[in-house]
Short mmCIF file of C-alpha atoms in Angstrom, two decimals:
data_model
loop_
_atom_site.label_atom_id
_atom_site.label_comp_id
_atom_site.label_asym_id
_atom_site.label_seq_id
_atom_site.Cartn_x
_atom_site.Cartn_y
_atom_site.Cartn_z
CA UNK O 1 -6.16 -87.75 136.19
CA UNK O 2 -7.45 -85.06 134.17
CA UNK O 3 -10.47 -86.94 133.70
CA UNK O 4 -10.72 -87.77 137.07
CA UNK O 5 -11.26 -83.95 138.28
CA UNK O 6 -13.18 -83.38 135.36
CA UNK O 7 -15.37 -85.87 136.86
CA UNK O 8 -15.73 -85.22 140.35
CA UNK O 9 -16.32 -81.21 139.35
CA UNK O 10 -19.01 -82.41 137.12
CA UNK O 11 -20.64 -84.41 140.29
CA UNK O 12 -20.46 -81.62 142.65
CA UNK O 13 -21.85 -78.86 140.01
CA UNK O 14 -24.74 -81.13 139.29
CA UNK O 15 -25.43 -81.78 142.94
CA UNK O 16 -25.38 -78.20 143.55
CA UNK O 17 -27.83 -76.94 140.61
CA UNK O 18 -29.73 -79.80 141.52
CA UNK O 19 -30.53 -78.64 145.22
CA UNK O 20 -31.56 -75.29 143.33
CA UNK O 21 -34.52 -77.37 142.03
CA UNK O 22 -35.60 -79.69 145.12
CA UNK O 23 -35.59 -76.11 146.94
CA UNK O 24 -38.25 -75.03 144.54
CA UNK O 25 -40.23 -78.12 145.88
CA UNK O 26 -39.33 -78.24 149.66
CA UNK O 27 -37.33 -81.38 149.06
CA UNK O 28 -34.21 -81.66 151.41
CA UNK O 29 -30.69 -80.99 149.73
CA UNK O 30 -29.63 -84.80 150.42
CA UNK O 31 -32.46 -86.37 148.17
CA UNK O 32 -31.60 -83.54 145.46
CA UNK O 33 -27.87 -85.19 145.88
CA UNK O 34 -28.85 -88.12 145.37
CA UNK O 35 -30.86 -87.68 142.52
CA UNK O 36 -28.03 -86.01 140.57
CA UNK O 37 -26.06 -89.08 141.52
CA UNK O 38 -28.32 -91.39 140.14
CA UNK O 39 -28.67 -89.65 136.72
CA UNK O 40 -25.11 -89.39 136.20
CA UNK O 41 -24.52 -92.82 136.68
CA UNK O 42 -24.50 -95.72 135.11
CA UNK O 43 -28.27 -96.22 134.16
CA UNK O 44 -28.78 -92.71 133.04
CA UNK O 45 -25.66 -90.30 131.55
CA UNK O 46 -23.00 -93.10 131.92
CA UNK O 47 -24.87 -94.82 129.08
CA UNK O 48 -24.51 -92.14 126.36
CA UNK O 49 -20.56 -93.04 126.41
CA UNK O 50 -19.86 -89.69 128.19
CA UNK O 51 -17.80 -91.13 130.63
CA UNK O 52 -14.70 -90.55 128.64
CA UNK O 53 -15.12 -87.48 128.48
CA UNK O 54 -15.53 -87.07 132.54
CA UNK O 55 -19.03 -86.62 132.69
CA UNK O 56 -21.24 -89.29 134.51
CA UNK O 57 -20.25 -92.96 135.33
CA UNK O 58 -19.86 -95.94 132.77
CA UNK O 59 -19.93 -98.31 135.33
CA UNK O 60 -21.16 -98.95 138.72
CA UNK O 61 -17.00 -100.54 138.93
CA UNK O 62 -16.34 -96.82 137.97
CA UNK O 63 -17.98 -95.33 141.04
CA UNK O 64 -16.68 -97.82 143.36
CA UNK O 65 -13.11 -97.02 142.08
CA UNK O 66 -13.90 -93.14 144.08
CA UNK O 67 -14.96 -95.37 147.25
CA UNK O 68 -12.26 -93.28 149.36
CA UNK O 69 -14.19 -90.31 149.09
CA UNK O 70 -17.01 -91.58 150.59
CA UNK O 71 -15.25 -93.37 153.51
CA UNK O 72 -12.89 -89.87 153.84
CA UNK O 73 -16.91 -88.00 153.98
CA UNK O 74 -18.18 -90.77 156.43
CA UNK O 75 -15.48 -90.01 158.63
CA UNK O 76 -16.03 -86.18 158.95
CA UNK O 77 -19.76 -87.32 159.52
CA UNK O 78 -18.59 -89.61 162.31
CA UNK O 79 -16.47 -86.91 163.84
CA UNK O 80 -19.33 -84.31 163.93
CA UNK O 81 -21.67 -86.64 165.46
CA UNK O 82 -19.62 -87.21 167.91
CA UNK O 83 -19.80 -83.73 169.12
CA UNK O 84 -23.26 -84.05 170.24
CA UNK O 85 -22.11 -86.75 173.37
CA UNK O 86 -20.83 -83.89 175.39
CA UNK O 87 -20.83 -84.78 178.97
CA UNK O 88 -23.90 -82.06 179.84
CA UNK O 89 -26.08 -83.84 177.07
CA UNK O 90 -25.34 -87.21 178.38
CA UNK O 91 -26.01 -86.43 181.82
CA UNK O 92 -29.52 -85.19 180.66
CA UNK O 93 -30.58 -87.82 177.94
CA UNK O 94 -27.74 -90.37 177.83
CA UNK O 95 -29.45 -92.95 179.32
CA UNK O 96 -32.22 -92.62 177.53
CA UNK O 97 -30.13 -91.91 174.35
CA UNK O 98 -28.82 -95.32 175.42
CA UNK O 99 -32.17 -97.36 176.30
CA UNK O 100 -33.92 -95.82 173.30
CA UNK O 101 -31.25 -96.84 170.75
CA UNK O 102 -30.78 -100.62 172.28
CA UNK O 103 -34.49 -101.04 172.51
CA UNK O 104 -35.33 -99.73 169.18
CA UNK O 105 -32.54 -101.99 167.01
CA UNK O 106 -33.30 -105.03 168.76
CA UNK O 107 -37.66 -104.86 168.17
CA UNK O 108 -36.71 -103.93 164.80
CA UNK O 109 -34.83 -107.09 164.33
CA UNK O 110 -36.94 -109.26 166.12
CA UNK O 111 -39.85 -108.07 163.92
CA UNK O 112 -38.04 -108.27 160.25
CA UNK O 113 -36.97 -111.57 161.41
CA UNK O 114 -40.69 -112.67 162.24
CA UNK O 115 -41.76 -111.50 159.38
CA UNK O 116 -38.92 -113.13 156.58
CA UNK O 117 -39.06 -116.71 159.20
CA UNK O 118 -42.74 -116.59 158.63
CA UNK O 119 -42.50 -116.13 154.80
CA UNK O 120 -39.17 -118.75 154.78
CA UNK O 121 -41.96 -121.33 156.00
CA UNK O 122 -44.25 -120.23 153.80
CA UNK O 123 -41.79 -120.37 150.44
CA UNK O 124 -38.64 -122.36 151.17
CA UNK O 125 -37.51 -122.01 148.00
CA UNK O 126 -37.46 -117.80 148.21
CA UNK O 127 -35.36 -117.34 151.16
CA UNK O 128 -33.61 -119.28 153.30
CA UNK O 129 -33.36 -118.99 157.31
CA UNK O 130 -30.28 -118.15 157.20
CA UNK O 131 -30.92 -115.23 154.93
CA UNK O 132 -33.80 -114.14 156.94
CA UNK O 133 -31.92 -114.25 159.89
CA UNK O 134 -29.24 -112.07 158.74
CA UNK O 135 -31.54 -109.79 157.08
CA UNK O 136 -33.43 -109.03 160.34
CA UNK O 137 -30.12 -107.93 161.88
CA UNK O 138 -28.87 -105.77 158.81
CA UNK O 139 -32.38 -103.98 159.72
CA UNK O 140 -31.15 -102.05 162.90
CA UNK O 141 -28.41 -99.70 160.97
CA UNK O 142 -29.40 -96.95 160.26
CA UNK O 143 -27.72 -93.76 157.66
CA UNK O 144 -26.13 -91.50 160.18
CA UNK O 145 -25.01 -89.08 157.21
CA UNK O 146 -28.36 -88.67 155.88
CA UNK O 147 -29.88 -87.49 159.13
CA UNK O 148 -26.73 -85.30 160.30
CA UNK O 149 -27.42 -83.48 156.68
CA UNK O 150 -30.90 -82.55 157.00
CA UNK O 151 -30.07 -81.37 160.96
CA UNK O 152 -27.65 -78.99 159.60
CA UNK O 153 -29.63 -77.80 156.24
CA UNK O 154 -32.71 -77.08 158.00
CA UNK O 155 -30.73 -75.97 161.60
CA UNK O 156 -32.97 -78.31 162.98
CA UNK O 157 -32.76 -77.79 167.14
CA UNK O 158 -34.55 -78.98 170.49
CA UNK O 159 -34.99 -82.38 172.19
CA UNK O 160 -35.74 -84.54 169.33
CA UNK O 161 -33.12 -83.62 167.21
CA UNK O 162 -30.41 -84.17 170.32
CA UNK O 163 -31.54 -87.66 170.84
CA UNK O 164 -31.77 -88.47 167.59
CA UNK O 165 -28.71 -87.46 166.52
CA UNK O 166 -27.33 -89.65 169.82
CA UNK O 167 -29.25 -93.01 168.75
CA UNK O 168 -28.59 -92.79 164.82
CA UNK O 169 -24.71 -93.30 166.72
CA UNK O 170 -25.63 -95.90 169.16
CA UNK O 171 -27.90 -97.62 166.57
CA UNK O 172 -25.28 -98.70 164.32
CA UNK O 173 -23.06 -99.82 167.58
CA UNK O 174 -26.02 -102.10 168.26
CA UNK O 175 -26.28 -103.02 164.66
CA UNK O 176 -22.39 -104.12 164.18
CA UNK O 177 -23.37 -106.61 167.42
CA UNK O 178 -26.96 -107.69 166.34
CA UNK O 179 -25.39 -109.04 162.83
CA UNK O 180 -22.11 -110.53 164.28
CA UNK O 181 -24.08 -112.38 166.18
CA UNK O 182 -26.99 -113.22 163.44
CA UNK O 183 -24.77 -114.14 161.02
CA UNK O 184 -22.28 -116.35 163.23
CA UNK O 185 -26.00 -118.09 163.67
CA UNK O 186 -26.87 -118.19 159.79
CA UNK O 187 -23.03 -119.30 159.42
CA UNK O 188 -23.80 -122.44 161.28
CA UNK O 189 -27.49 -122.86 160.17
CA UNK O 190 -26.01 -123.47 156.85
CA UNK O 191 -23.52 -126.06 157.79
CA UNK O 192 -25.42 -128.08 159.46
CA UNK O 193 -24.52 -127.52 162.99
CA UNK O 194 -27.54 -126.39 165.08
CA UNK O 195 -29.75 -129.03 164.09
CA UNK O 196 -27.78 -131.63 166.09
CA UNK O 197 -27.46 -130.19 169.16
CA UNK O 198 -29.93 -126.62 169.97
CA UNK O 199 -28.19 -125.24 172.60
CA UNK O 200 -25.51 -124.25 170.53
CA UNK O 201 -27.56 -121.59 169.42
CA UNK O 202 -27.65 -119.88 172.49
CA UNK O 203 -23.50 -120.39 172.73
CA UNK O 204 -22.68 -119.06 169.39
CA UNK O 205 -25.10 -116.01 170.06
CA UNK O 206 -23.20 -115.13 173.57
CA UNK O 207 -20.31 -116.07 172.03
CA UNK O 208 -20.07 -113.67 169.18
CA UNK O 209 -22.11 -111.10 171.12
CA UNK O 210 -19.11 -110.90 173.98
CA UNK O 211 -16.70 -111.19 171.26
CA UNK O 212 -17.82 -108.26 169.55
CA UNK O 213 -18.20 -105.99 172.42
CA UNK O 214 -14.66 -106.63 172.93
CA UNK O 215 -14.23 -105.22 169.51
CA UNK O 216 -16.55 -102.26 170.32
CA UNK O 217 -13.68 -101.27 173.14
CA UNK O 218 -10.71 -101.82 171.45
CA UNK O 219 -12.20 -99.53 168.44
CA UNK O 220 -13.75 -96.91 170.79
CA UNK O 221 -10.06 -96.71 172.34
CA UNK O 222 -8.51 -96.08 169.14
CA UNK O 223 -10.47 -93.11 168.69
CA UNK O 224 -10.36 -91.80 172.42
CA UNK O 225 -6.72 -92.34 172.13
CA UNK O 226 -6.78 -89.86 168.74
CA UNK O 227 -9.17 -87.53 170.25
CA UNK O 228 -6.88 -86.97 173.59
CA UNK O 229 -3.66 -86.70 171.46
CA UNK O 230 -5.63 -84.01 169.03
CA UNK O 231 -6.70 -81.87 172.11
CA UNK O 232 -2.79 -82.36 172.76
CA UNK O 233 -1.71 -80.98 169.65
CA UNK O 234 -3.96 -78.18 169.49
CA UNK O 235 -2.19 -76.44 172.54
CA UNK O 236 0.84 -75.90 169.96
CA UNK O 237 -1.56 -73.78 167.71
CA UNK O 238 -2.69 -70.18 168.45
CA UNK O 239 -4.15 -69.55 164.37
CA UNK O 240 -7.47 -71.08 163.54
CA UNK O 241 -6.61 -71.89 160.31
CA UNK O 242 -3.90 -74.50 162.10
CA UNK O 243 -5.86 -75.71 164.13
CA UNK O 244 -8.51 -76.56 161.89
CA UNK O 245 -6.11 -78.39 159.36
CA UNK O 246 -5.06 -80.24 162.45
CA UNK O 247 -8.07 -81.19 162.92
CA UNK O 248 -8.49 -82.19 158.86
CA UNK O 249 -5.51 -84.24 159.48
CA UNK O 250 -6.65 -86.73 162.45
CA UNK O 251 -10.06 -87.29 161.04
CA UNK O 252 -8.17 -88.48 157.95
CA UNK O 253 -5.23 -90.25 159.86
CA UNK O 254 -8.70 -92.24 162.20
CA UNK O 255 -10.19 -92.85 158.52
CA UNK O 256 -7.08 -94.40 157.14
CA UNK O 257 -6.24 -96.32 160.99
CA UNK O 258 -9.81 -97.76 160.86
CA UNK O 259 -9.35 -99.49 157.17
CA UNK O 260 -6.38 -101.49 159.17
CA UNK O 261 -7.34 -105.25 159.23
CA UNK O 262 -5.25 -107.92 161.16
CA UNK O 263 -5.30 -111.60 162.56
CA UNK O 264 -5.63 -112.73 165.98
CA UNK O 265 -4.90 -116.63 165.40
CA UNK O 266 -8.37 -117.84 163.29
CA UNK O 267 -10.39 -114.45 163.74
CA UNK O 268 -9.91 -111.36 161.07
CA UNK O 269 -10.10 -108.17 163.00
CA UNK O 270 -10.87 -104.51 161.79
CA UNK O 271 -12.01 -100.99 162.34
CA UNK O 272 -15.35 -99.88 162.49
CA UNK O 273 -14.92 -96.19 160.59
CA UNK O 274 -18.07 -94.82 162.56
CA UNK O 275 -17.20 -95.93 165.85
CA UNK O 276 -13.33 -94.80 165.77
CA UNK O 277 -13.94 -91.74 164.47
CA UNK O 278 -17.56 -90.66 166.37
CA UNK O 279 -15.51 -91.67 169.51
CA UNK O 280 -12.44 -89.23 168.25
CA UNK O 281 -14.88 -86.27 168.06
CA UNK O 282 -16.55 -87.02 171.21
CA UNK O 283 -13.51 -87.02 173.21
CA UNK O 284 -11.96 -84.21 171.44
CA UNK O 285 -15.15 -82.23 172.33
CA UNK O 286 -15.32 -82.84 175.90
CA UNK O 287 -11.99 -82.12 176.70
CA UNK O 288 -11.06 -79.14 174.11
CA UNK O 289 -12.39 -75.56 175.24
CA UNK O 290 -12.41 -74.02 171.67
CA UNK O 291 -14.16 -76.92 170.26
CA UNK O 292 -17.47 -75.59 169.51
CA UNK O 293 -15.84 -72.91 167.33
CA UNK O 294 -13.25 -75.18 165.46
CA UNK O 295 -16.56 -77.65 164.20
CA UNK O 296 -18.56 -75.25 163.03
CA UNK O 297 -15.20 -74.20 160.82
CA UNK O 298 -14.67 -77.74 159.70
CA UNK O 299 -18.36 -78.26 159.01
CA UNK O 300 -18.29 -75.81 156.18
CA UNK O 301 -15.06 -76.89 154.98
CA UNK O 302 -15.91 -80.49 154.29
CA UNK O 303 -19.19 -79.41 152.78
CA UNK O 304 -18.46 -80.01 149.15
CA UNK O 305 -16.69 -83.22 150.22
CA UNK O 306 -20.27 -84.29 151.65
CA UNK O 307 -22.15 -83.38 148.90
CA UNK O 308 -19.77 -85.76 146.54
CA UNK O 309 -20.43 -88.48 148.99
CA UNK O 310 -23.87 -88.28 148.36
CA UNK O 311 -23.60 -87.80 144.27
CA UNK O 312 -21.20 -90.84 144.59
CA UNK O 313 -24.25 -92.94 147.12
CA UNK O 314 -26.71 -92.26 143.80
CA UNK O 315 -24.77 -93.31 141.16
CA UNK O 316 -24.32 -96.45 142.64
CA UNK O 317 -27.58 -97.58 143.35
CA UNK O 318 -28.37 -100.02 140.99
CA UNK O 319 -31.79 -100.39 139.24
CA UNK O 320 -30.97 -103.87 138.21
CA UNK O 321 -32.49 -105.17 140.80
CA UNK O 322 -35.91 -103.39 139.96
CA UNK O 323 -35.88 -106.23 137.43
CA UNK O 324 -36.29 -109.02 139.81
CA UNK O 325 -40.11 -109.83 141.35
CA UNK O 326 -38.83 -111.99 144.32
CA UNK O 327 -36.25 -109.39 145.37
CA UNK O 328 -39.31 -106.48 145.36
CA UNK O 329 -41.37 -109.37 146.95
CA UNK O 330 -38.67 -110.09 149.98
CA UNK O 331 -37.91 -106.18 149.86
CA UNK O 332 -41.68 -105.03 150.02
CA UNK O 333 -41.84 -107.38 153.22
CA UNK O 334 -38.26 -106.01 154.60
CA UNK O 335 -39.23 -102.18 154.07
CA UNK O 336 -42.58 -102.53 155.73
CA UNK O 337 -41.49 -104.58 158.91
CA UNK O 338 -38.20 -102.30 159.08
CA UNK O 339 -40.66 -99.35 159.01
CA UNK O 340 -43.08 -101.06 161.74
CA UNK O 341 -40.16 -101.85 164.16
CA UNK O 342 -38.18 -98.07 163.75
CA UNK O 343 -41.50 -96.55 164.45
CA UNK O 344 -43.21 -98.82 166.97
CA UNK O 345 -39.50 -99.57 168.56
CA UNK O 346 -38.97 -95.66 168.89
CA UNK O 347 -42.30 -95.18 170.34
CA UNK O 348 -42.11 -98.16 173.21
CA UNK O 349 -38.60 -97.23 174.00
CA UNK O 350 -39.26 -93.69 174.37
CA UNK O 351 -42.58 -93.78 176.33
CA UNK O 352 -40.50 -96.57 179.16
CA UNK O 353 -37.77 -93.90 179.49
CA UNK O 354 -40.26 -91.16 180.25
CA UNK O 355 -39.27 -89.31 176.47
CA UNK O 356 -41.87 -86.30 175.70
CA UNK O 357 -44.91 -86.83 172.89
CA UNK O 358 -43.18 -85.62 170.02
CA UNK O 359 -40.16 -87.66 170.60
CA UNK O 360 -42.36 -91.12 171.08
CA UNK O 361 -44.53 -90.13 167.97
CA UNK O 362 -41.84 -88.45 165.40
CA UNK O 363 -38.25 -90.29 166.39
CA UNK O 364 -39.11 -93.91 164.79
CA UNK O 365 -40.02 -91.75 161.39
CA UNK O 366 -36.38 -89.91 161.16
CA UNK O 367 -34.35 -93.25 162.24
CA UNK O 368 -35.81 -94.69 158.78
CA UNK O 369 -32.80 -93.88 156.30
CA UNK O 370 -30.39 -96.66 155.78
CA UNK O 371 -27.02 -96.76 153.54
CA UNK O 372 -23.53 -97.26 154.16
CA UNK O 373 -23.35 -99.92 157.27
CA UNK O 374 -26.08 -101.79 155.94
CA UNK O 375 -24.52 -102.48 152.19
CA UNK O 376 -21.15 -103.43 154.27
CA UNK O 377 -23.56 -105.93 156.04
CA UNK O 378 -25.00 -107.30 153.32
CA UNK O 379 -21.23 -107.52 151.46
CA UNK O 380 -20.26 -109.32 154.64
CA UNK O 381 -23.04 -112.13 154.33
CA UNK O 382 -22.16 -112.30 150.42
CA UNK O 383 -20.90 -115.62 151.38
CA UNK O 384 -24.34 -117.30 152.15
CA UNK O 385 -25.43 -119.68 150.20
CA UNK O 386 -27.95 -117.27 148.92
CA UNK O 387 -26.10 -114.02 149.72
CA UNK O 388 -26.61 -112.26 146.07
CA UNK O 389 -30.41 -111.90 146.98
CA UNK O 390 -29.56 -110.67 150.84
CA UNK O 391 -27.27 -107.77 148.90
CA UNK O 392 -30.04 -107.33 145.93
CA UNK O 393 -32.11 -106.98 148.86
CA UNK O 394 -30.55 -104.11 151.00
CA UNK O 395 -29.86 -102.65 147.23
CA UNK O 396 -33.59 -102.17 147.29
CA UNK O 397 -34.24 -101.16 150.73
CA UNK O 398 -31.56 -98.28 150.39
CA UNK O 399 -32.78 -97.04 147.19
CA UNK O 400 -36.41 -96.48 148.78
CA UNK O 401 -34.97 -95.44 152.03
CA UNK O 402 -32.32 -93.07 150.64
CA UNK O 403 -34.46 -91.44 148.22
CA UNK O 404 -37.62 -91.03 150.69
CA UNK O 405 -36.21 -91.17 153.67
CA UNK O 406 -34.39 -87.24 154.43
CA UNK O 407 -38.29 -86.18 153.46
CA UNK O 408 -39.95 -87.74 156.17
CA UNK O 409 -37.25 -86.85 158.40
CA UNK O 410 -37.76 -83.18 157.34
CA UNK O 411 -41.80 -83.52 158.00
CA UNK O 412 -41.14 -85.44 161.80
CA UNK O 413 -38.84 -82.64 162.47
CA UNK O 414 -41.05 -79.97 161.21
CA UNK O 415 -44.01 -81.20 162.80
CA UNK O 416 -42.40 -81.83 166.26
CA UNK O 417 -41.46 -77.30 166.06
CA UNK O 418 -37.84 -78.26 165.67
CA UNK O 419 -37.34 -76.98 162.00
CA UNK O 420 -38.82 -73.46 161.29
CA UNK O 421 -40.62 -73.18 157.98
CA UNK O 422 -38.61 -71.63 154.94
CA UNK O 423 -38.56 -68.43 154.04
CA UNK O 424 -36.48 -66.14 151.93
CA UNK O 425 -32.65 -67.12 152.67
CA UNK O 426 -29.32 -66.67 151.67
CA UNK O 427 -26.01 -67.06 152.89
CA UNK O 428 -25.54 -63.68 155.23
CA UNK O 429 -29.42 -63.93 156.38
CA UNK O 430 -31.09 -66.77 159.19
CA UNK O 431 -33.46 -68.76 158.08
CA UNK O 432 -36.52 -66.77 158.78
CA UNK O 433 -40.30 -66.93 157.57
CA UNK O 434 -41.93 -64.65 155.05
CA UNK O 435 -44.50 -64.00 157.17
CA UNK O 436 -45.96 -65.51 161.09
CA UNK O 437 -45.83 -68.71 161.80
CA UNK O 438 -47.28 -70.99 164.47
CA UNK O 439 -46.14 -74.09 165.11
CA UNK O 440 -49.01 -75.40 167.74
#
């Protein structure tokens, strides 16, 4: 246990000093996170043996083991997200929060899938069409925590960052669906079934696609259900201190409801943590007056709990994979298409829905980040034939994405005017230049 603390205190010191130093070089806090991660764990620190001691990670088995942090720190992510689908934003951009984060997922799919079909033809013996299939659908997800965190270092505000922070929510929705329904095809690919007969293609695609947005209600109705009976609670409570622990409480008790897994006859049913607890906060926000006040409060109480779930995300990236040419060859291909659809998708999307310039031209750069959803995705399709390479795969895409990606969401945001350039700061001071700045 000792060890344990020892550990985890270690983590969040080094993220800390670390952001001291990525300050120095306009780097965003989250990279500077995950950088500290990454030489604590296994492939830097952890191999000097200090591990015993409580500093740094032996083993990537190690890390995993403190996996309940990070699913505790996705949930608070979740629940703060969902406090930016109050009904007044949604009746001016939800529908093209909506169209925007359908439109986007789905060309970004149809594009990585292109792309690894063409190169399955090409190389049979690299990837299968199966894989390639599945990969194109682990493509829409994006890293909602790695967006909200760069938002709130840099205070980022205006248009973009309101719909972005809207589609990063819907996007993974859309994912979940786009891969159910991918891999129920890759599922039967493999075995032999489509072949035979095409249509059922188009039946197993339907098929899973209803199915899931079943799902999608039943979990947004768990979390309505917790956000209503929060707001409920919260009457009892007149200190702020109460009603913020309440508040601590149902985001863990949605965490810990949304690990719950159960069979209905032949189908294995779950949770999705995002969606239950984004859906907790968003009713919880609507319908609670003092709402506003009581996230800002739990925003800078689950801070250092944030930063460890980033510290934890870089110590288990593993640079194994660097060792393998066809997994940089298939990830090369998967980064660049991903890239092309986010961008191009973002752009499309937002020019048919009427979005302003900076939002067509900036919005596909700050959707680029992928983690957490995707490695679940990839863990899913683990049971492929050739599912170690779809996993090595994402591996790869995440470590590029995670380490570049809160940068060029910084530099989008900066360059649409919605972050204002650094100056001199400190806790009791705004965030305000040195000297004039224009931002034409």
């Amino acid at each position: 246990m000792e060890q344990l603390l020892i550990c985890l205190s270690a983590a969040l010191i080094a993220g800390l000093l670390m952001s001291r130093l990525a300050k120095a070089i306009h780097l965003p806090a989250v990279t500077s996170y995950l950088l500290a991660g990454l030489l604590l764990g296994p492939f830097f620190l952890g191999r000097l043996g200090l591990s015993d001691f409580g500093i740094g990670f032996g083993t990537l088995e190690q890390v995993d083991s403190l996996s309940l942090i990070t699913q505790v720190a996705l949930g608070f992510i979740a629940f703060v997200i969902g406090n930016e689908f109050r009904l007044s934003a949604l009746e001016s951009m939800g529908k093209q929060a909506i169209t925007v984060g359908i439109l986007q997922a789905v060309m970004t799919t149809a594009l990585v899938d292109a792309a690894l079909v063409i190169l399955h033809f090409i190389r049979p013996d690299i990837i299968s069409m199966a894989s390639a299939i599945t990969l194109g659908a682990i493509a829409a997800a994006t890293a909602p925590a790695a967006t909200l965190m760069v938002v709130k270092q840099y205070k980022a505000d205006g248009p973009l960052t309101r719909l972005l922070l809207m589609v990063v929510a819907i996007d993974d929705a859309v994912g979940l669906v786009l891969f159910s329904a991918s891999f129920g095809i890759a599922n039967a690919l493999e075995q032999g079934r489509i072949d035979a007969i095409s249509i059922l293609v188009f039946f197993a695609f339907f098929g899973h696609l209803l199915r899931n947005l079943q799902f999608c209600r039943l979990k947004m109705g768990l979390g309505a259900a917790a956000g209503f009976a929060l707001n409920q609670l919260e009457i009892y409570f007149h200190s702020r201190s109460k009603r913020m622990s309440l508040s601590v409480a149902f985001v863990l008790l949605t965490v810990g409801l949304s690990m719950v897994t159960f069979d209905i006859g032949p189908i294995h049913c779950g949770f999705s943590l995002l969606l239950v607890c984004m859906m907790t906060g968003t009713v919880f926000c609507n319908i609670c007056p003092t709402s506003d006040e009581l996230m800002d409060r739990l925003d800078r109480w689950v801070s250092p709990v944030n930063i460890l779930f980033f510290v934890l995300s870089g110590a288990e990236l593993d640079l194994n994979i660097l060792s393998d040419p066809l997994v940089l060859l298939i990830g090369v291909v998967y980064i660049a298409f991903r890239s092309l659809g986010k961008i191009s998708g973002a752009f499309v999307s937002g020019r048919a829905t009427h979005c302003s310039r900076n939002i067509q031209k900036y919005l596909g750069i700050t959707l680029l980040p992928q983690a957490g959803v995707a490695l679940g995705m990839a863990a899913e399709a683990a049971e492929l034939s050739d599912g170690h390479m779809v996993r090595n795969v994402v591996l790869f895409s995440v470590l590029v994405y995670e380490l570049v990606g809160p940068t060029l969401t910084k530099l989008a945001l900066t360059a649409a005017g919605e972050i204002i350039p650094e100056g001199r700061t400190n806790a009791r001071m705004a965030n305000k230049p040195e000297f004039p700045v224009s931002l034409d």
